[in-house]
Amino acid sequence: MLEQMLLSNLNNKAELDDESFEYKSIFLSSVVPDPTNGRFLPSICIDDEDARLFVARKLSKAQLTKLYQGEDHVLIGKSIIINCLKHGSEDWKRASQTIDSIIELGDNISVSEMIQAPTLYPLEDGRFQILTGHRRFFALVYAKGYGAAAQFKVYDSKPLLTKVKQFQENASREDLPQYGKLQAFSNAVTEIEQLNKARLQSGLSRLTVREIVPKLGISMGAYDNYKVLSRYPVVMSAYERGCSYSFIKMKRLILSLESQYKEAHNKSTLNAMDKRAVSELIEQQLQGIKKQPAKSKSPFITTSFASHTALQRLLTQDVTQLACGVDWSTLDWQDKKAVSAALECVITHLEQESETEKS
């Protein structure tokens, strides 16, 4: 679907970034979060009256959870945020961290204006979906109430490259967890790939890295970091579980293990099976298992014998005394290629001698 829309856009020679918008006052109750966004919380917004009753202790957490079927969700309303996810789970921990930042931002909104309005685009049912600014939206609900209105940047229609736009914002925010940034990058790259397919179908060339980087709003160095980090799904899973490694530290670990693996297995590039093996090594390192890849031992190269006499002489004579063209005094016995070549010379010489004797 997206690829067809991109193709149509390219055929009409329209600019992908030329999308009109305006600032509007929108009721928060008509705004829908995007579950594929890195800022998404499995949330349910509650009516202002129910929030007031809860704050006044006239509704309990259990009653509110039952009323909104809030199990495995975060209930958000004016002056309240209730984490109803399974206590102690990874989802609960991530939600708790996000909730703290939402409350802090909500308190700031209560006493000052929001500097950057969240962005929306219209849905067919008359509501609006969040493009960027999920945390700000939740903070608005917390500060003003679900029935209040707020200022939003509203696109006339859904932008074609929504994930690219989301990444542009997520990458620039220091407070977004690494997992959210990697997820946003992965989604943005998927859209870029769809754009490239559409470009090829319309007779255009694929975007180069130098053309992609400005669209993502990051530097070449940051792009390289993201590409390395997103190479192995196990890395994203580690960050999802709360890994505290910085991106730089994680990148160094990945490149180090790849280098060790290539050296151990005499590889210049990694195929799919190699990457699975490296992925296991990464996971072992992140779990604290200091297992290093074992170096493979390449064998000496030998050939089959055409003469049993040659084999007998090889095993029973001092072949270093043969005039077979090998300089045994300079032979590096640690060099497997050199030793194998010398052995080939000896075998060839012995077989020639055997043939001469037969004739």
Coordinates of C-alpha atoms in Angstrom, one line a residue:
M1 CA 0.0 0.0 0.0
L2 CA 2.7 2.5 1.0
E3 CA 4.9 1.5 -1.9
Q4 CA 2.0 2.2 -4.3
M5 CA 1.4 5.6 -2.8
L6 CA 5.1 6.4 -3.0
L7 CA 5.2 5.3 -6.6
S8 CA 2.2 7.5 -7.5
N9 CA 3.8 10.4 -5.7
L10 CA 7.1 9.9 -7.6
N11 CA 5.3 9.5 -11.0
N12 CA 3.5 12.8 -10.3
K13 CA 6.9 14.4 -9.5
A14 CA 5.6 15.6 -6.1
E15 CA 8.0 16.4 -3.3
L16 CA 7.8 13.9 -0.4
D17 CA 8.5 16.5 2.1
D18 CA 6.0 19.0 0.7
E19 CA 3.2 18.3 3.1
S20 CA 1.0 21.1 4.3
F21 CA -0.1 21.5 7.9
E22 CA -1.6 24.1 10.3
Y23 CA -1.8 24.6 14.0
K24 CA -5.2 23.8 15.5
S25 CA -6.9 23.5 18.9
I26 CA -8.0 19.8 19.2
F27 CA -9.8 18.0 22.0
L28 CA -7.5 15.5 23.6
S29 CA -10.4 13.0 23.6
S30 CA -10.3 12.9 19.8
V31 CA -6.6 12.0 19.6
V32 CA -5.4 8.4 19.2
P33 CA -1.9 7.2 20.0
D34 CA 0.2 5.2 17.5
P35 CA 1.0 1.7 18.9
T36 CA 3.9 1.3 16.5
N37 CA 5.7 4.4 17.9
G38 CA 8.6 4.1 20.3
R39 CA 6.8 6.4 22.7
F40 CA 3.7 4.4 22.8
L41 CA 2.2 3.2 26.1
P42 CA -0.6 0.6 26.2
S43 CA -2.8 3.3 27.7
I44 CA -6.4 4.1 28.4
C45 CA -7.4 7.7 29.0
I46 CA -10.1 8.1 31.6
D47 CA -12.9 10.7 31.9
D48 CA -12.2 13.8 34.0
E49 CA -15.0 13.0 36.4
D50 CA -13.6 9.6 37.1
A51 CA -10.2 11.0 37.6
R52 CA -11.6 13.5 40.0
L53 CA -13.4 10.8 42.0
F54 CA -10.1 8.8 42.2
V55 CA -8.1 11.8 43.4
A56 CA -10.9 12.4 46.0
R57 CA -10.6 8.7 47.1
K58 CA -14.2 8.0 46.1
L59 CA -13.0 5.5 43.5
S60 CA -10.4 2.9 44.3
K61 CA -7.7 1.6 41.9
A62 CA -9.5 -1.7 41.7
Q63 CA -12.8 0.0 40.8
L64 CA -11.2 2.2 38.2
T65 CA -9.3 -0.7 36.7
K66 CA -12.5 -2.8 36.5
L67 CA -14.5 0.2 35.1
Y68 CA -12.1 0.7 32.2
Q69 CA -10.9 -2.9 31.8
G70 CA -7.5 -1.5 32.5
E71 CA -5.5 -4.7 33.3
D72 CA -2.2 -4.7 31.3
H73 CA -2.6 -1.0 30.5
V74 CA -1.7 2.4 32.0
L75 CA -4.6 4.5 33.0
I76 CA -4.1 8.2 32.4
G77 CA -6.3 11.1 33.4
K78 CA -6.1 14.5 35.0
S79 CA -3.6 14.3 37.9
I80 CA -3.4 10.5 37.8
I81 CA -1.4 7.8 36.1
I82 CA -1.9 4.3 37.2
N83 CA 0.4 1.5 36.0
C84 CA -1.8 -1.6 35.7
L85 CA 0.7 -3.7 33.9
K86 CA 2.0 -6.9 35.6
H87 CA 4.1 -5.7 38.5
G88 CA 7.8 -6.3 38.1
S89 CA 7.6 -7.3 34.4
E90 CA 9.8 -5.6 31.8
D91 CA 6.8 -3.8 30.4
W92 CA 5.9 -2.5 33.9
K93 CA 9.5 -1.3 34.4
R94 CA 9.6 0.5 31.1
A95 CA 6.2 2.0 31.7
S96 CA 7.2 3.2 35.2
Q97 CA 10.2 5.1 33.7
T98 CA 8.0 6.7 31.1
I99 CA 5.4 7.6 33.7
D100 CA 8.0 9.5 35.7
S101 CA 8.9 11.6 32.7
I102 CA 5.3 12.2 31.8
I103 CA 4.5 13.4 35.3
E104 CA 7.5 15.8 35.3
L105 CA 6.5 17.2 31.9
G106 CA 2.8 17.4 32.9
D107 CA 3.8 19.5 36.0
N108 CA 5.8 21.8 33.8
I109 CA 2.9 22.2 31.4
S110 CA 0.6 23.2 34.3
V111 CA 2.7 26.3 34.9
S112 CA 4.1 27.1 31.5
E113 CA 3.3 26.8 27.8
M114 CA 4.5 23.7 25.8
I115 CA 7.3 24.8 23.5
Q116 CA 6.8 22.2 20.8
A117 CA 3.3 21.0 20.0
P118 CA 2.7 17.3 19.2
T119 CA 2.0 16.5 15.5
L120 CA -1.2 14.8 14.3
Y121 CA -2.8 13.7 11.1
P122 CA -6.6 13.1 10.5
L123 CA -8.2 9.6 10.4
E124 CA -11.2 8.6 8.4
D125 CA -13.5 8.5 11.5
G126 CA -12.9 12.1 12.4
R127 CA -10.3 11.5 15.0
F128 CA -6.6 12.3 14.8
Q129 CA -3.6 10.0 15.2
I130 CA -0.4 11.1 16.9
L131 CA 2.6 11.3 14.5
T132 CA 5.1 12.7 17.0
G133 CA 4.8 13.7 20.6
H134 CA 3.3 10.8 22.5
R135 CA 4.8 11.7 25.8
R136 CA 3.7 15.3 25.4
F137 CA 0.2 14.1 24.6
F138 CA 0.0 12.0 27.8
A139 CA 1.5 14.9 29.7
L140 CA -1.3 17.1 28.4
V141 CA -3.9 14.6 29.5
Y142 CA -2.3 14.4 32.9
A143 CA -2.1 18.2 33.3
K144 CA -5.3 19.4 31.6
G145 CA -7.7 16.4 31.6
Y146 CA -8.9 14.2 28.8
G147 CA -11.8 16.5 28.1
A148 CA -9.6 19.6 27.5
A149 CA -8.3 21.0 24.3
A150 CA -4.7 21.8 23.3
Q151 CA -2.7 23.2 20.4
F152 CA -1.4 20.6 17.9
K153 CA 0.4 20.7 14.6
V154 CA -2.0 19.0 12.3
Y155 CA -1.1 17.7 8.8
D156 CA -3.8 17.9 6.1
S157 CA -3.4 14.2 5.5
K158 CA -1.2 11.3 6.7
P159 CA 2.4 12.0 5.7
L160 CA 3.8 9.3 3.4
L161 CA 7.0 8.7 5.4
T162 CA 5.5 8.7 8.9
K163 CA 8.2 6.5 10.4
V164 CA 11.0 8.7 9.0
K165 CA 9.3 11.7 10.6
Q166 CA 9.0 9.9 13.9
F167 CA 12.7 8.9 13.8
Q168 CA 13.7 12.5 13.0
E169 CA 12.2 13.5 16.4
N170 CA 13.2 10.5 18.4
A171 CA 16.8 10.6 17.3
S172 CA 17.2 14.1 18.6
R173 CA 15.7 13.5 22.0
E174 CA 18.2 12.5 24.7
D175 CA 15.5 11.3 27.1
L176 CA 14.2 8.6 24.8
P177 CA 15.6 5.1 25.8
Q178 CA 18.0 3.4 23.4
Y179 CA 15.4 0.7 22.6
G180 CA 12.9 3.4 21.4
K181 CA 15.5 5.0 19.2
L182 CA 16.6 1.6 17.6
Q183 CA 13.0 0.7 17.0
A184 CA 12.3 4.0 15.4
F185 CA 15.4 3.7 13.2
S186 CA 14.4 0.2 12.1
N187 CA 10.9 1.4 11.2
A188 CA 12.4 4.4 9.3
V189 CA 14.8 2.2 7.3
T190 CA 11.9 -0.1 6.3
E191 CA 10.1 3.0 4.9
I192 CA 13.3 4.1 3.1
E193 CA 13.6 0.7 1.5
Q194 CA 10.0 0.9 0.3
L195 CA 10.8 4.3 -1.1
N196 CA 13.8 2.8 -3.0
K197 CA 11.6 0.1 -4.5
A198 CA 9.2 2.7 -5.7
R199 CA 12.0 4.8 -7.1
L200 CA 13.3 1.8 -9.1
Q201 CA 9.8 1.1 -10.4
S202 CA 9.5 4.7 -11.6
G203 CA 12.9 4.5 -13.4
L204 CA 14.9 6.4 -10.7
S205 CA 18.0 5.1 -8.9
R206 CA 18.0 4.1 -5.3
L207 CA 18.8 6.7 -2.7
T208 CA 22.5 6.8 -1.7
V209 CA 23.6 6.9 1.9
R210 CA 24.4 10.5 1.5
E211 CA 20.8 11.2 0.4
I212 CA 19.3 9.0 3.1
V213 CA 21.1 10.6 6.0
P214 CA 19.6 14.1 5.6
K215 CA 16.1 12.6 5.4
L216 CA 16.7 10.9 8.7
G217 CA 18.1 14.1 10.3
I218 CA 21.3 12.6 11.6
S219 CA 25.0 12.7 10.8
M220 CA 26.9 10.1 8.8
G221 CA 28.6 8.9 12.0
A222 CA 25.3 8.4 13.8
Y223 CA 23.9 6.6 10.7
D224 CA 26.8 4.2 10.8
N225 CA 26.2 3.6 14.5
Y226 CA 22.6 2.8 14.0
K227 CA 23.4 0.5 11.1
V228 CA 25.8 -1.6 13.2
L229 CA 23.5 -1.7 16.2
S230 CA 20.4 -2.7 14.1
R231 CA 22.4 -5.5 12.4
Y232 CA 21.5 -8.1 15.1
P233 CA 18.0 -8.4 16.6
V234 CA 19.6 -9.6 19.8
V235 CA 20.9 -6.1 20.4
M236 CA 17.5 -4.5 20.2
S237 CA 16.1 -7.3 22.5
A238 CA 18.8 -6.5 25.0
Y239 CA 17.9 -2.8 25.1
E240 CA 14.2 -3.8 25.3
R241 CA 15.1 -5.8 28.5
G242 CA 16.8 -2.7 29.9
C243 CA 20.5 -3.0 28.8
S244 CA 22.4 0.0 30.0
Y245 CA 25.2 -0.1 27.4
S246 CA 25.7 3.2 25.6
F247 CA 25.4 3.0 21.8
I248 CA 29.2 3.5 21.4
K249 CA 30.0 0.7 23.9
M250 CA 27.6 -1.7 22.2
K251 CA 29.0 -0.8 18.7
R252 CA 32.5 -1.6 19.9
L253 CA 31.4 -4.9 21.3
I254 CA 29.7 -5.9 18.0
L255 CA 32.6 -4.9 15.8
S256 CA 35.1 -6.6 18.2
L257 CA 33.2 -9.9 18.1
E258 CA 32.7 -9.7 14.4
S259 CA 36.5 -9.1 13.9
Q260 CA 37.3 -12.0 16.2
Y261 CA 34.9 -14.3 14.4
K262 CA 36.3 -13.4 11.0
E263 CA 39.9 -14.0 12.1
A264 CA 39.0 -17.3 13.8
H265 CA 37.2 -18.7 10.8
N266 CA 39.3 -17.0 8.1
K267 CA 36.4 -15.0 6.8
S268 CA 36.4 -11.7 5.0
T269 CA 32.6 -11.3 5.0
L270 CA 29.8 -12.8 7.1
N271 CA 26.9 -14.8 5.7
A272 CA 23.6 -15.5 7.4
M273 CA 25.0 -18.5 9.3
D274 CA 28.0 -16.5 10.5
K275 CA 25.8 -13.7 11.7
R276 CA 23.7 -16.1 13.7
A277 CA 26.9 -17.3 15.3
V278 CA 28.0 -13.8 16.0
S279 CA 24.6 -13.0 17.4
E280 CA 25.0 -15.9 19.9
L281 CA 28.4 -14.5 20.9
I282 CA 26.9 -11.0 21.5
E283 CA 24.2 -12.5 23.7
Q284 CA 26.7 -14.5 25.7
Q285 CA 28.8 -11.3 26.3
L286 CA 25.7 -9.3 27.3
Q287 CA 24.8 -12.1 29.7
G288 CA 28.2 -12.1 31.2
I289 CA 29.5 -15.3 29.6
K290 CA 33.1 -14.7 28.7
K291 CA 33.1 -17.5 26.1
Q292 CA 35.3 -16.5 23.1
P293 CA 35.0 -18.1 19.7
A294 CA 37.3 -21.1 19.3
K295 CA 39.8 -20.7 16.5
S296 CA 39.3 -23.3 13.8
K297 CA 42.4 -25.3 12.9
S298 CA 42.9 -25.5 9.2
P299 CA 44.5 -28.8 8.1
F300 CA 47.7 -29.3 6.1
I301 CA 46.8 -29.7 2.5
T302 CA 47.6 -33.2 1.0
T303 CA 46.6 -35.0 -2.1
S304 CA 45.9 -38.7 -2.8
F305 CA 48.7 -41.0 -3.8
A306 CA 48.8 -42.5 -7.2
S307 CA 51.5 -44.9 -6.2
H308 CA 51.8 -47.1 -3.1
T309 CA 55.6 -47.1 -3.6
A310 CA 55.6 -43.3 -3.2
L311 CA 53.6 -43.5 0.0
Q312 CA 55.9 -46.2 1.4
R313 CA 59.0 -44.1 0.7
L314 CA 57.4 -41.0 2.2
L315 CA 56.7 -42.9 5.4
T316 CA 60.0 -44.8 5.7
Q317 CA 62.7 -42.5 4.2
D318 CA 64.2 -39.2 5.2
V319 CA 62.6 -37.1 2.5
T320 CA 64.6 -34.0 3.5
Q321 CA 67.6 -35.7 1.7
L322 CA 65.7 -35.9 -1.6
A323 CA 66.6 -33.5 -4.4
C324 CA 63.0 -32.5 -4.9
G325 CA 63.5 -28.7 -5.0
V326 CA 62.6 -27.9 -1.4
D327 CA 64.9 -25.8 0.7
W328 CA 64.3 -27.4 4.1
S329 CA 66.7 -25.1 5.9
T330 CA 64.5 -22.0 5.2
L331 CA 61.1 -23.7 5.4
D332 CA 58.8 -22.0 8.0
W333 CA 57.1 -25.0 9.7
Q334 CA 54.6 -22.6 11.3
D335 CA 53.4 -21.6 7.8
K336 CA 50.8 -24.2 6.8
K337 CA 50.7 -23.1 3.2
A338 CA 54.4 -23.4 2.8
V339 CA 54.6 -26.8 4.5
S340 CA 51.7 -28.1 2.4
A341 CA 53.5 -26.8 -0.8
A342 CA 56.7 -28.6 0.3
L343 CA 54.8 -31.8 0.9
E344 CA 53.3 -31.6 -2.6
C345 CA 56.8 -31.3 -4.0
V346 CA 58.0 -34.3 -2.1
I347 CA 55.0 -36.4 -3.2
T348 CA 55.3 -35.4 -6.8
H349 CA 59.1 -36.3 -6.7
L350 CA 58.4 -39.7 -5.2
E351 CA 55.7 -40.5 -7.7
Q352 CA 58.0 -39.5 -10.6
E353 CA 60.7 -41.8 -9.2
S354 CA 58.2 -44.6 -8.9
E355 CA 57.1 -44.2 -12.5
T356 CA 60.8 -44.1 -13.7
E357 CA 61.6 -47.4 -11.9
K358 CA 58.6 -49.0 -13.5
S359 CA 59.7 -48.0 -17.0

